[in-house]
Coordinates of C-alpha atoms and ligand atoms in Angstrom, one line a residue:
X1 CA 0.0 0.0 0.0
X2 CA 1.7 3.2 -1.1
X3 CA 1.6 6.1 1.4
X4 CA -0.6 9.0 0.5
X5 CA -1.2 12.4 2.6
X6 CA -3.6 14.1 1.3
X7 CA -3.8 16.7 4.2
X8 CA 0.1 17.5 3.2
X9 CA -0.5 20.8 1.7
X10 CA -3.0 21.7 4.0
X11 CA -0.6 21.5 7.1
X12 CA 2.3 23.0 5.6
X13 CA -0.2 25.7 4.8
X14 CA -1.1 26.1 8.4
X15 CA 2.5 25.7 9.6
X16 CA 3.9 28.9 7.3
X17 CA 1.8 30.6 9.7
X18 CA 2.3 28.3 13.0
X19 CA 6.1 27.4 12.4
X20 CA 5.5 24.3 14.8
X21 CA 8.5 22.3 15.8
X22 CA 8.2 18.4 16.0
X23 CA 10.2 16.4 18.8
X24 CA 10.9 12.6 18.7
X25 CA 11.4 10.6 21.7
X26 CA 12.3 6.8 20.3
X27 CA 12.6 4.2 22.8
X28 CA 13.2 0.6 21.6
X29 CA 14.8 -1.3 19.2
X30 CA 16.5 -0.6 15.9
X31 CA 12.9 -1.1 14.0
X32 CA 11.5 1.7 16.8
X33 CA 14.8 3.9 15.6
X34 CA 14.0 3.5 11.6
X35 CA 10.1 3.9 12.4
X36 CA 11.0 7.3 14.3
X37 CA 13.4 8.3 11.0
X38 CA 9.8 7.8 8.7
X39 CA 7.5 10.1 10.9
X40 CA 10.9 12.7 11.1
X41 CA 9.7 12.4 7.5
X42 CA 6.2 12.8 7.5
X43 CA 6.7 15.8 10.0
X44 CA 9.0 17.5 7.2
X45 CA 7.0 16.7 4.7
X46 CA 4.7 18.6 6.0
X47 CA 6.6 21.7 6.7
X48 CA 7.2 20.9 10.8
X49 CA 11.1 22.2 11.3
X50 CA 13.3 19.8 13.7
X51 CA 13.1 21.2 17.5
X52 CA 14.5 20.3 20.6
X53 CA 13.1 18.7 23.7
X54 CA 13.0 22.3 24.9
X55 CA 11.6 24.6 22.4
X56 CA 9.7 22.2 20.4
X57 CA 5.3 22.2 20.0
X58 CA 4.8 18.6 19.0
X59 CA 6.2 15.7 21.2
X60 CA 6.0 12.5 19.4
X61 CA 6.9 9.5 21.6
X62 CA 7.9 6.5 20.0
X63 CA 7.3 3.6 22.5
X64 CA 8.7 0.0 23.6
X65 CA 7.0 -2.4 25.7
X66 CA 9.8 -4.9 25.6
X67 CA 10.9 -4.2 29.5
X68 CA 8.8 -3.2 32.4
X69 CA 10.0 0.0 33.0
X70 CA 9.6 1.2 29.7
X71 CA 6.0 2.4 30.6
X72 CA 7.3 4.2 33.8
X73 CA 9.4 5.8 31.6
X74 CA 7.0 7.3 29.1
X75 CA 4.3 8.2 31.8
X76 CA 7.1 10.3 33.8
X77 CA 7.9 12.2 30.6
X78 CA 3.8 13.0 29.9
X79 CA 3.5 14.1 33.6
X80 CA 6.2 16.4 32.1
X81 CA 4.6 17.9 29.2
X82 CA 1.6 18.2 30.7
X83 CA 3.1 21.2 33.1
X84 CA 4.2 22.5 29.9
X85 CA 0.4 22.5 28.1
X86 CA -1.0 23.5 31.3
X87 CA 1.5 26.6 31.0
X88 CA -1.1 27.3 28.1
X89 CA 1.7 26.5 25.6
X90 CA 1.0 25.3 22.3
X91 CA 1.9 21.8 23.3
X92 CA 0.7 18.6 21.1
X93 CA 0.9 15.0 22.1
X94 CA 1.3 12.1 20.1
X95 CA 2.1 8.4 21.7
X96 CA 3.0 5.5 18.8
X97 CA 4.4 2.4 18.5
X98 CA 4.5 -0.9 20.3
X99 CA 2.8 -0.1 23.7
X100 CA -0.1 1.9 22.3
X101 CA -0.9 -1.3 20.6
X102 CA -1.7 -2.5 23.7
X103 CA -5.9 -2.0 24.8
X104 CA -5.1 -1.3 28.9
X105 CA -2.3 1.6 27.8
X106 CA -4.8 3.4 25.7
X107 CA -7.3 2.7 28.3
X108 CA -5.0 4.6 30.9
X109 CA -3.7 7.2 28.4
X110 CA -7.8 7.7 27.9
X111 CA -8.4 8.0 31.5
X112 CA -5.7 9.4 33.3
X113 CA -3.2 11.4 30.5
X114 CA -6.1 13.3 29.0
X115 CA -4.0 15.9 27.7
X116 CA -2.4 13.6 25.3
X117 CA -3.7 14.3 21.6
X118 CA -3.1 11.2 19.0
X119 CA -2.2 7.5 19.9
X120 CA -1.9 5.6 17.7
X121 CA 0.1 1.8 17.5
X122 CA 2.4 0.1 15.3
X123 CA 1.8 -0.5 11.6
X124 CA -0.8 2.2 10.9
X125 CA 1.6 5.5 9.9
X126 CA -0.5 6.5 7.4
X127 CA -3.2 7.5 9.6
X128 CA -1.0 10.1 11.6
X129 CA -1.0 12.9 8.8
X130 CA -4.8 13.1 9.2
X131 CA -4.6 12.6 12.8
X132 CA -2.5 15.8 12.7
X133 CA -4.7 17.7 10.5
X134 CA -8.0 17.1 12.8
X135 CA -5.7 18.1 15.7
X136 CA -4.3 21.4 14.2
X137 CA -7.3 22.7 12.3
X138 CA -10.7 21.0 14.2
X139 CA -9.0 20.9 17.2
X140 CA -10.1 17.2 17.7
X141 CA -8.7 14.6 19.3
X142 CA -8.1 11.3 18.1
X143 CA -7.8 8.1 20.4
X144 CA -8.6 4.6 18.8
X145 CA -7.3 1.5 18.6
X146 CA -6.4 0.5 15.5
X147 CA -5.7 -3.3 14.9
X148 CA -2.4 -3.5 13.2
X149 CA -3.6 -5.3 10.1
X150 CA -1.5 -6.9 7.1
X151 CA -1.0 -3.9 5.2
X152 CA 3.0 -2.7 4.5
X153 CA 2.8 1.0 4.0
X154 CA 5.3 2.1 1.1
X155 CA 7.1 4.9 0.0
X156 CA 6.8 6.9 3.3
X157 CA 8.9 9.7 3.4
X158 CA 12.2 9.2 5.9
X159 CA 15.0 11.3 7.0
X160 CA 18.3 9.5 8.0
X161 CA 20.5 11.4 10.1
X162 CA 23.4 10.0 8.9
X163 CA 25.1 10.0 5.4
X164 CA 26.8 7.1 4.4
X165 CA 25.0 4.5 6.7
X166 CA 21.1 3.6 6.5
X167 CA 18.8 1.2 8.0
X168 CA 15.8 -0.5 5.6
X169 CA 13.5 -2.4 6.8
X170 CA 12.6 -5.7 5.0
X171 CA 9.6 -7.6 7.0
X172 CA 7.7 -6.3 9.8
X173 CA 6.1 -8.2 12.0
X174 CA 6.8 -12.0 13.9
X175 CA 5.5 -15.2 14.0
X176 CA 7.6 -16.7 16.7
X177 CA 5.6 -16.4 20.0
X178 CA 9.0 -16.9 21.8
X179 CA 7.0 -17.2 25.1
X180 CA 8.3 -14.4 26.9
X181 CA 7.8 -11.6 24.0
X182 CA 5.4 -9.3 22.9
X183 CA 6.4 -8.4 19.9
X184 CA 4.0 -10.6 18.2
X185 CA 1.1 -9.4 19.9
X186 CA 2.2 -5.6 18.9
X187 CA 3.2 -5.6 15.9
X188 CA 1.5 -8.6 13.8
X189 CA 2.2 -11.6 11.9
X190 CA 5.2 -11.1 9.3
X191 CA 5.0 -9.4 6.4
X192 CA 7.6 -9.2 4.3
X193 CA 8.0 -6.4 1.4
X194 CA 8.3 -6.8 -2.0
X195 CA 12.0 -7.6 -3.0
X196 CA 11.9 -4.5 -6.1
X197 CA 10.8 -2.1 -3.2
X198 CA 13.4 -3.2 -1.3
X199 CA 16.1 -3.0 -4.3
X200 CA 14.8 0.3 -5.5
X201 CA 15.4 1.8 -2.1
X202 CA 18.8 0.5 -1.2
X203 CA 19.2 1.7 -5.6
X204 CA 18.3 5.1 -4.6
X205 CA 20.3 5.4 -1.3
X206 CA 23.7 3.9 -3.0
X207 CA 22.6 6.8 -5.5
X208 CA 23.2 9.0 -2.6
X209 CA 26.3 8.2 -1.8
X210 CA 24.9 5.6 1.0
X211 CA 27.9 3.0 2.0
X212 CA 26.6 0.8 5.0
X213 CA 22.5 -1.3 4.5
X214 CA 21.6 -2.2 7.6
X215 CA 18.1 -4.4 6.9
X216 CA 15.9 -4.8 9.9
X217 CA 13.7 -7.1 10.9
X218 CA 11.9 -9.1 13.6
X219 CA 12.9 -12.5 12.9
X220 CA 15.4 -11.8 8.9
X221 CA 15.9 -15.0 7.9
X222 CA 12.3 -15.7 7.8
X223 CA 11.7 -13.1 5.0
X224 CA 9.8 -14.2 2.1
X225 CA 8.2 -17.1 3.8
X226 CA 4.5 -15.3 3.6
X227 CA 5.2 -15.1 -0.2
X228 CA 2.5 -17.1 -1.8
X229 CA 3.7 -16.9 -5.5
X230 CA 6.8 -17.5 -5.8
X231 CA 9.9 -18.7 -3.5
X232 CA 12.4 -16.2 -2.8
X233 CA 13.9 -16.0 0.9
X234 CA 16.4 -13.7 2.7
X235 CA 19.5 -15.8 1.0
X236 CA 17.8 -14.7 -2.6
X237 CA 17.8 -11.0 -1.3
X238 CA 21.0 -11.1 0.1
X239 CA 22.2 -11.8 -3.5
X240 CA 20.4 -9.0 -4.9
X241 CA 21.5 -6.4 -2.9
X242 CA 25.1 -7.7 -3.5
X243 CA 24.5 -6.5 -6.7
X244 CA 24.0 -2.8 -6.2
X245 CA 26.7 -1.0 -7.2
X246 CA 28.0 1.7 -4.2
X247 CA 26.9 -0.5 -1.6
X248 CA 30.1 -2.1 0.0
X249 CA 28.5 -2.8 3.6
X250 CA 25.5 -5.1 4.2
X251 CA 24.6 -5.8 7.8
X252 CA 21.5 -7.8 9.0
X253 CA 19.2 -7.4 12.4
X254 CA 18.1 -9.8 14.0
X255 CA 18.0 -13.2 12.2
X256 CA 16.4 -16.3 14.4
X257 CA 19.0 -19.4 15.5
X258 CA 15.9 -21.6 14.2
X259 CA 16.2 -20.1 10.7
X260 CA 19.8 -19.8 10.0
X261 CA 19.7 -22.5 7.2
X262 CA 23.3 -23.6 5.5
X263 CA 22.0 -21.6 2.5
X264 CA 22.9 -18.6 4.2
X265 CA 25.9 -19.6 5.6
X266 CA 27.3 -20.5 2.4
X267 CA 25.8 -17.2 0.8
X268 CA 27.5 -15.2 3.7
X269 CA 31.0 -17.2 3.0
X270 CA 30.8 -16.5 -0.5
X271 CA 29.6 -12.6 -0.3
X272 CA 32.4 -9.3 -0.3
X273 CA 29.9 -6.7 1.3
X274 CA 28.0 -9.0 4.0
X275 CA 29.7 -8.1 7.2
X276 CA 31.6 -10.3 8.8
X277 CA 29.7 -9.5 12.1
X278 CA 26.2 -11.7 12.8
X279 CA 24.5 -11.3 15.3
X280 CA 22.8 -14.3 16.9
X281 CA 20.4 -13.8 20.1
X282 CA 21.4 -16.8 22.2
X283 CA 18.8 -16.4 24.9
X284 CA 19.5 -19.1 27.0
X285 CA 22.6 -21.9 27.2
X286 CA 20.1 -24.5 28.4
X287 CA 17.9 -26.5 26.0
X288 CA 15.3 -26.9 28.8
X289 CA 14.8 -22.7 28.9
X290 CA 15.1 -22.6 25.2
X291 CA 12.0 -24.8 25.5
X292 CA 10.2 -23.3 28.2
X293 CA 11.4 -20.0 25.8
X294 CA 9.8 -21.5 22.9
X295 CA 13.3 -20.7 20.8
X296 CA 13.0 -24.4 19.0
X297 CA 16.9 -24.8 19.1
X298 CA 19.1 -26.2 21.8
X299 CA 22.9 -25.6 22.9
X300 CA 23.6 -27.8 20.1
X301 CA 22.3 -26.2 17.3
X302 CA 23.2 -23.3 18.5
X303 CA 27.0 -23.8 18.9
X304 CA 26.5 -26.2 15.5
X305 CA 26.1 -22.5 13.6
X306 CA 28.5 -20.5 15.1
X307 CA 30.9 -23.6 14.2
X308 CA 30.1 -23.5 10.7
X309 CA 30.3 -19.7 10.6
X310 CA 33.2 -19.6 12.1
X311 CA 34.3 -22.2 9.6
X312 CA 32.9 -20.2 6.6
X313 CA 35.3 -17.2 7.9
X314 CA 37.0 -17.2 10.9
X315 CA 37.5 -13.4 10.5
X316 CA 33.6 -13.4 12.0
X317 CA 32.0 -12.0 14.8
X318 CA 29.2 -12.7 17.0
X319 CA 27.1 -10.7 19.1
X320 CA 24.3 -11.9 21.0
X321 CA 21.0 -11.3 23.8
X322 CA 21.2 -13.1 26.8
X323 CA 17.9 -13.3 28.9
X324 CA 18.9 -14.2 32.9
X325 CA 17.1 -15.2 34.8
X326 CA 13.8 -17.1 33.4
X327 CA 11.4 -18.4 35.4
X328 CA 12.4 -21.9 36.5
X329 CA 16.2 -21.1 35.7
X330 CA 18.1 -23.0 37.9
X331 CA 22.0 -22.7 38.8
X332 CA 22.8 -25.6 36.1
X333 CA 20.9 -23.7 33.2
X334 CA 22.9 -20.5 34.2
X335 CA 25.9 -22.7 33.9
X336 CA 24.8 -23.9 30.2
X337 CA 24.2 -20.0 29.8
X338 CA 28.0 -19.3 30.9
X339 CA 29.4 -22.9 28.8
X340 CA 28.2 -21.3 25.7
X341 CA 30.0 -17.7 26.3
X342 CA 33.3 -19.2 26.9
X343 CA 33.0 -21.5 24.1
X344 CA 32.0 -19.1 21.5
X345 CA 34.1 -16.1 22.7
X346 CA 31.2 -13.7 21.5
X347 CA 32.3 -10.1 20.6
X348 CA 28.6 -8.9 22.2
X349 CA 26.7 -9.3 24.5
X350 CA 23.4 -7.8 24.8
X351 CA 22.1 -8.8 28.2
X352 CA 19.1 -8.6 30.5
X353 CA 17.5 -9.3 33.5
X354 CA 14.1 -11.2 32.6
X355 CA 11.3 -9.0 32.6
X356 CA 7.5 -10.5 32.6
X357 CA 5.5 -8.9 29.9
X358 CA 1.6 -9.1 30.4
X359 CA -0.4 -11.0 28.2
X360 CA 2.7 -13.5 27.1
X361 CA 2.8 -17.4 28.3
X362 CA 6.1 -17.0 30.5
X363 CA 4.1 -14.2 32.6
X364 CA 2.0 -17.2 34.0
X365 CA 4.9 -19.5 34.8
X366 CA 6.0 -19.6 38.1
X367 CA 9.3 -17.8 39.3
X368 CA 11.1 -18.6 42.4
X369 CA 14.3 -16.8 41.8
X370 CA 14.6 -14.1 44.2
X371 CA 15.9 -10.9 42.7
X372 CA 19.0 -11.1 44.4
X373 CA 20.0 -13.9 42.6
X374 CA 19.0 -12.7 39.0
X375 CA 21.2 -9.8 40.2
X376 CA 24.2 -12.2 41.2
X377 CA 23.8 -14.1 37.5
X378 CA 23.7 -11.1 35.6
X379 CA 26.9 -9.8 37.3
X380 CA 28.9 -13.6 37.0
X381 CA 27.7 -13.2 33.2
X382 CA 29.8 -9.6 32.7
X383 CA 32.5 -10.9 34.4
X384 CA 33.0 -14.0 32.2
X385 CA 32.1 -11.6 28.7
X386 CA 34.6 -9.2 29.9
X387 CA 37.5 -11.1 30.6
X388 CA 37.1 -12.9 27.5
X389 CA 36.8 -9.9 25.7
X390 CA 40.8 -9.3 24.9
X391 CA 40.4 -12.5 23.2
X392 CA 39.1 -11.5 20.0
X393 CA 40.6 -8.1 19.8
X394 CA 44.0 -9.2 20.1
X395 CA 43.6 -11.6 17.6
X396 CA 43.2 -8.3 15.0
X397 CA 46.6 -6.9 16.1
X398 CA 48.8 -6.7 13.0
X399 CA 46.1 -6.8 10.8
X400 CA 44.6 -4.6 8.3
X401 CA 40.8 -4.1 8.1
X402 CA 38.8 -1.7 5.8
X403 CA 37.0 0.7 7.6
X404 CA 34.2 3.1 6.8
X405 CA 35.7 6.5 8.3
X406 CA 32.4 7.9 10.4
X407 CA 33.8 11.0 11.8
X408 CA 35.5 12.7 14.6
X409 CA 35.9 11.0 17.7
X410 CA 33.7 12.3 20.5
X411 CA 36.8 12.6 23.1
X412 CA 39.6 13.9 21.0
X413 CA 38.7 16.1 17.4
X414 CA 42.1 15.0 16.1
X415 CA 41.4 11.5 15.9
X416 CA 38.4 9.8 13.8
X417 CA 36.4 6.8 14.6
X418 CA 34.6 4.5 12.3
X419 CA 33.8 0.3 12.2
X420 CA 35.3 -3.1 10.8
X421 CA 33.0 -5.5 9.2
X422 CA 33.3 -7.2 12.5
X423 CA 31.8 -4.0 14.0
X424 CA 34.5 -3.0 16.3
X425 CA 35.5 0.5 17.0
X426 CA 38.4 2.2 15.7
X427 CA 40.1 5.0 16.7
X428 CA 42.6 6.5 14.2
X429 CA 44.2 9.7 12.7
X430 CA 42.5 10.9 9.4
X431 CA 41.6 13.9 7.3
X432 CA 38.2 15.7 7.1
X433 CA 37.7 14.7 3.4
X434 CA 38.3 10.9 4.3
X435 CA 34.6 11.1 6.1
X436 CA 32.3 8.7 4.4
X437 CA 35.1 6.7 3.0
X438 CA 36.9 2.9 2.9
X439 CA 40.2 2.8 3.9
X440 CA 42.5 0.0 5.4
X441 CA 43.6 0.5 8.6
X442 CA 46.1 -1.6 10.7
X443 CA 45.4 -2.5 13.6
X444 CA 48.1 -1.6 16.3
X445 CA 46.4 -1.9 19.7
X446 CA 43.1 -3.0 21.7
X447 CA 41.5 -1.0 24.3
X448 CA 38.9 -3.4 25.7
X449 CA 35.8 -1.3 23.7
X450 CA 37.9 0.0 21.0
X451 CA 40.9 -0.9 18.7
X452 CA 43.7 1.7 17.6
X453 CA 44.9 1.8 14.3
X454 CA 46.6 3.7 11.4
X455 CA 45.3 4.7 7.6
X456 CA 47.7 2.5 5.5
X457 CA 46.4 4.2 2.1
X458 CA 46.6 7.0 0.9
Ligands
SF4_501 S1 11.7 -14.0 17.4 FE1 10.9 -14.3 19.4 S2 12.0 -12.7 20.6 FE2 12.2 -12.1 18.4 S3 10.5 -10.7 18.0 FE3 9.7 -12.8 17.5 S4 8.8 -13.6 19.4 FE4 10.0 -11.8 20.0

């Protein structure tokens, strides 16, 4: 479904008058970050200008209902606002994304956050424009729930902040019901778009001068299994996109342990663009959580694909989300949690305390861990990650890497940073004009975080 506002001219009418700011607040994942860069776009498009937190009129709050505290979190910063509209300011309110999906947060936004203007959940971005328009000119709220539907709204405008790197997202949506998520239940079944959108965007941003594709997902490596007439899966698009010229970097975010098929492995072995960093969310060490989890993979399999990756290219790196923690856990599990860190040395590590979401199977099992305990895991689990951490780095000393230069490093202005394929952090001495480029770097040392290195070209 192609994206039409028809109240564009309208608004930008109203706002060469107005001058309204817009102000997004993203919380969440990667997918939460590129849906925030599309209403940046819709806002523009419609002649809002970019404001701060400070001095802006519309607050648009992007939300995530992956962790507890995310709600305490976006109910503090309404409380917030509302001083400021009470102030008689020309303040708007707009709440999206993943928790407005949810029936009992627009029930409390309804009762108790009145003030608040539009909500509106995940998949339905084409209905803001109008949203704003009855706000601005009828002065008329609009609170609904929306189901979230099967529709995959193209061509919406975006804005990325940055200029050589760009996330695109490729299916929306999961069909996993890993039992202690929600995703499923906010943002649909999976959808996956159209492999010529997809191509003619990633076209158009090389045409910009675009370096790095990150494509997003739920679950990536199940993309094209909702296409009915004819079979082309995430290996198929990986190909493609290998294709377009100007694009050296293609990353991937977050692909499912259950998925990751030998067809991809061989078509990330045999590919010069795909980074040589996966990320693979490991969950749990223990087959009996990754049950109770719903994952459908144990240790095994698990440690079976990192050894062929690793086998594909040793040169890769893996990342990963650990979940501590679960109910039923027990000290044994947490030690198949730790076996599988020290045996696959990951470069990442992504982890949580588990947090029960309402409404998903794991919030009804029972959980006798005390806090405490949870606590004590979590902390064992950095300990082990960061002592193994030298491990990997060191192993790049002496080595040359080609590196996308991203800028100036926050700390010192005379040194730039930038990224490996294996997505580690080097620090370096460069030239303004090298900004946006490739160019091999030795490594010389390893700082834990970061690597140091030198430009090799010229
Ligand atoms: S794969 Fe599992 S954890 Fe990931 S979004 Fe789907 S249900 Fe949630």
């Amino acid at each position: 479904m192609k994206f039409v506002n028809s109240n564009k001219e309208k608004i930008k009418e109203y706002n060469k008058e107005h001058k309204l700011k817009y102000y997004i607040d993203t919380m969440g994942c990667q997918m939460n970050e590129n849906d925030s860069l599309k209403y940046a776009g819709i806002f523009e498009s419609m002649g809002f200008e970019k404001g701060t937190e400070a001095d802006s009129n519309f607050y648009l709050f992007n939300t995530c209902c992956v962790r507890e505290n995310a709600e305490n979190t976006l109910f503090g910063r309404l409380g917030y606002l509302k001083q400021k509209k009470l102030k008689g300011k020309d303040i708007y309110i707009a709440v999206v994304g993943c928790m407005s999906q949810q029936r009992h947060i627009l029930e409390k936004i309804k009762q108790s956050y009145k003030f608040v203007d539009i909500v509106l959940g995940t998949g339905s971005m084409s209905l803001f424009p109008d949203k704003v328009y009855k706000i601005l000119i009828n002065n008329k709220k609009e609170i609904e729930y929306v189901d979230v539907g099967n529709e995959i709204e193209e061509e919406v405008p975006i804005i990325y902040e940055d200029k050589y790197k760009a996330s695109v997202s490729i299916i929306y949506g999961c069909n996993n019901f890993c039992s202690y998520c929600i995703v499923p239940y906010v943002r649909g079944r999976e959808r996956s778009r159209k492999p010529e959108d997809i191509i003619s965007d990633i076209t158009r941003l090389a045409k910009k001068g675009y370096k790095e594709i990150m494509l997003l997902g739920q679950n990536v490596n199940s993309y094209g299994n909702d296409f009915k007439e004819k079979k082309y899966g995430f290996p198929d698009l990986l190909k493609d996109i290998e294709k377009i010229d100007g694009i050296e970097i293609i990353r991937f975010m977050s692909p499912h342990p259950k998925d990751f098929k030998d067809d991809l492995i061989e078509v990330i072995k045999n590919s010069k663009k795909i980074a040589r960093q996966i990320h693979l969310p490991l969950q749990s060490g223990s087959t009996k959580i990754l049950k109770d989890m719903n994952r459908k993979y144990t240790k095994e399999d698990f440690l079976n694909i990192v050894e062929k990756l690793k086998k594909a290219d040793e040169n890769i790196s893996i990342s990963t989300d650990i979940i501590v923690g679960f109910p039923g856990e027990t000290n044994e599990d947490f030690n198949d949690t730790l076996d599988v860190v020290k045996k696959v040395k990951f470069d990442q590590i992504y982890m949580f305390i588990y947090s029960k979401r309402v409404g998903t199977k794991a919030a009804k099992m029972e959980d006798n861990t005390p806090n405490e305990e949870k606590v004590r895991r979590l902390e064992t689990l950095k300990k082990v990650y960061e002592e193994q951490l030298p491990y990997n780095n060191e192993k790049m000393i002496g080595k040359v890497y080609k590196v996308l230069v991203e800028g100036k490093s926050k700390n010192n202005d005379k040194l730039y940073t930038g990224r490996t394929s294996q997505n580690k952090v080097v620090i370096f001495e460069a030239d303004e004009k090298d900004i946006g480029r490739l160019k091999n770097i030795i490594i010389d040392s390893q700082h834990l975080w970061y690597l140091k290195g030198r430009i090799i070209d010229n």
